[in-house]
Amino acid sequence: MTELNKVVIVGLGLIGGSLAAALKQSGACQKVIGVARREETCEQAMAMGIVDEAVTGVEQIAGQLGRNDIIFIAVPTLTVAKILNELKACVGPEVIITDGASVKGSVLIDVQSIYGKYPANFVLGHPIAGSEQSGVEASNPDLYHNHRVILTPVPENNADAVKAVRFMWELVGAEVLEMGVQDHDIVLAATSHLPHVIAFSLVDTLAHDSQNENIFRYAAGGFKDFTRIASSDAIMWRDIMLANKKSVLDAIDLFSSNLGRLRAAIEEENATEITGVFTRAKFARDRFTKMLEHSAYLKTMQNSEEKNIVYTVAPGGTVKGRIRVPGDKSISHRSIMLGSLAEGTTNIKGFLEGEDALATLQAFRDMGVVIEGPDNGSVTVHGVGLNGLQKPTGPLYVGNSGTSMRLLSGILAGQSFDSELTGDISLSKRPMNRVAKPLGEMGAIIGTAEEGRPPLKIHGGANLKGIQYDMPMASAQVKSCLLLAGLYAQGETRVTEPAPTRDHTERMLQGFGYGVERQGNAVSVKPGGKLTGTDIDIPADISSATFYMVAAAISPGSDITLTHVGVNPTRIGVINILKLMGANLSLQNEREVGGEPVADIRVQYAPLKGIQVPEDQVPLAIDEFPALLIAAACAEGKTVVTGAEELRVKETDRIQAMADGLANLGIECESTPDGIIVTGGQLTGGKVESFHDHRIAMSFTIAGLRATGAIEVNNCANVSTSFPNFVELAKKVGISLDVKSY
Ligand code: S3P
């Protein structure tokens, strides 16, 4: 479809007039006809040039209308029935009719009662746009540009009619979404109708009932922002409230009860409760603002169609400088989890403000924990104790984060309430039986989707019993999950690992005063202890530092120092492997901070050689392989990785993603079921796909330093899951990087 036939707009107020103006401006509409009660409005619309013809009654132009012509009803909600009666009398069923009323349930009832059988060409719709101005003179051709229009098709609808209405809105720059009639009215009652009720009522209260006549004199920006919508069309909004009575009343009741609780907290000077409400609200509002900047909120909330962020790296260059990368992701997750389960307050410094760790933070807020921040890496968690979590009101959404889902499943298995864990598209494909099965052996009842994929439905109230579990794979997430469940189980929970994996959970439990026993390759916890709030200083993430370590290791002339990096022995596989490859790498200023070893890491360029990566280093460098394979591509000879099948079930299949990308950049490589063989060579320029995996995206970015042409990396939005300022730091150290968003 590239053109529209005739469009008739009934009602030339702001909503109708703006659509008319936009359609005229598009030039893709055969004829725009306006219908307005008053002669003057018709004349004004003609004078403004927003319609080709204007009449005072639809019957005057009904004779010109036929198949594929569209009538848009843009009158207040409670006037729609009157217009429907007029249309029924003079317009045939072949003409498409749509509307813009803010409530869909009432229009649906009107259509059904007036027409009897629902007309297949009647498409219910609602443009989410407006302004506090009204009347034809306020018509604005850009009103719908980048705004959402919700269509609420019904089963009786003709698909072509829905398509035509969608096309009309897209033509004027709107983004069209579809949802059910009832869902629409509930959502709009909460996010639009309730705010209008509150704004009208607040201004009326102050203006009318306040004791102080001069009250508005002292009102500043906050009042103005908050009450802008109280200047909207009063009658139109009255009708909306009446038309959507049930959902609006539900929204008001919920709000009133929460307001009552807040009132009580203020009366009782309960600072923690007030902090809880305000911090949750601030976080939600900040997130909403961010969503609006990036895309339509309905889409981003489900994280399904984020914008495509493309990195383009110019070839060559060196990296130099002294930088501190953000806080460790694994430790950040655990600091929130254990801080929440502790008694008393936990003060965290160096928290990673990336999407993954924020997902964990949000999950605990959703379970009633009051958390202040993050503010420049500082977070304060008001712990609720091991049994103080509250049932969340809906599923806990943890985005891209496997660590959140797996560790949380252990904690949730021990709660008295039911819960559900959901994630984004990538996480929804990752294996969860590795935690669901052993948790099941402990007595937990956990439902998964097919083949053990998320969502996880965890039944509360199970009596967990401690088990002895020999992990079939070397996984810190599985180990941590079971130890956390073990806090709630009867008897000892003991986990053995086939090879050492990161031990942050064990260290941090001890930091919170909870006993953990290690014997050889086994770790165990017993129930009955408690965690006591503490201070946590999170070191910089060695996994993030890796990208700059490899960057310096592959580009001649480079010299970089990464400060305050966590060098826990269970995380330094990357250092060991790079050294084996001949990297000039040294640790300086080694010290211990809050139970974790920390150092500054200096890397100066030196030629690298290919190696057989020792299998015992694989779990200690599991997240670093994408970057290490870039080092392998720049090394002389073959690098062989084996025993790394776990890489196939990370955020993406990292073996395949790296093999595909390296091949695109002219590097010979061969993937095997449990690893990869890379033959060092000359990286060329080219396009690579990150498959939405943050570490794949960052690895190919640093590859640009040794490439002969520009490298374009596709789908890099998820870099923000682990390394929100990667681009800024990359530019700072000398990588020539350009970011575009599509
Ligand atoms: C993590 C453990 C590792 C790692 C992940 C973080 C953790 O996963 O890949 O990024 O924080 O415990 P596995 O336990 O699946 O190996």
mmCIF file of C-alpha atoms and ligand atoms in Angstrom, residues 329-330 334 403 406 434 474-477 502 622-623 646 650, ligand 1:
data_model
loop_
_atom_site.group_PDB
_atom_site.id
_atom_site.type_symbol
_atom_site.label_atom_id
_atom_site.label_comp_id
_atom_site.label_asym_id
_atom_site.label_seq_id
_atom_site.Cartn_x
_atom_site.Cartn_y
_atom_site.Cartn_z
ATOM 1 C CA LYS A 329 29.338 -7.932 37.680
ATOM 2 C CA SER A 330 29.366 -11.190 39.667
ATOM 3 C CA ARG A 334 25.808 -11.001 45.061
ATOM 4 C CA THR A 403 23.366 -14.942 36.913
ATOM 5 C CA ARG A 406 20.075 -18.878 38.380
ATOM 6 C CA ARG A 434 21.108 -27.239 35.535
ATOM 7 C CA ALA A 474 32.073 -26.310 36.271
ATOM 8 C CA SER A 475 29.524 -23.586 37.005
ATOM 9 C CA ALA A 476 29.722 -20.919 39.671
ATOM 10 C CA GLN A 477 26.109 -20.051 39.026
ATOM 11 C CA ARG A 502 34.645 -18.292 40.911
ATOM 12 C CA ILE A 622 35.177 -18.539 30.848
ATOM 13 C CA ASP A 623 33.843 -15.052 30.095
ATOM 14 C CA GLU A 646 30.069 -24.191 28.242
ATOM 15 C CA LYS A 650 26.335 -18.346 27.191
HETATM 16 C C1 S3P B 1 28.966 -16.153 36.765
HETATM 17 C C2 S3P B 1 29.403 -17.425 36.443
HETATM 18 C C3 S3P B 1 29.737 -17.844 35.075
HETATM 19 C C4 S3P B 1 29.935 -16.646 34.159
HETATM 20 C C5 S3P B 1 28.863 -15.597 34.320
HETATM 21 C C6 S3P B 1 28.839 -15.093 35.745
HETATM 22 C C7 S3P B 1 28.629 -15.860 38.151
HETATM 23 O O1 S3P B 1 28.660 -18.592 34.560
HETATM 24 O O2 S3P B 1 29.982 -17.063 32.816
HETATM 25 O O3 S3P B 1 29.105 -14.507 33.472
HETATM 26 O O4 S3P B 1 28.497 -14.667 38.489
HETATM 27 O O5 S3P B 1 28.510 -16.794 38.945
HETATM 28 P P1 S3P B 1 28.582 -20.188 34.769
HETATM 29 O O6 S3P B 1 28.398 -20.445 36.188
HETATM 30 O O7 S3P B 1 27.402 -20.636 33.961
HETATM 31 O O8 S3P B 1 29.861 -20.734 34.224
#
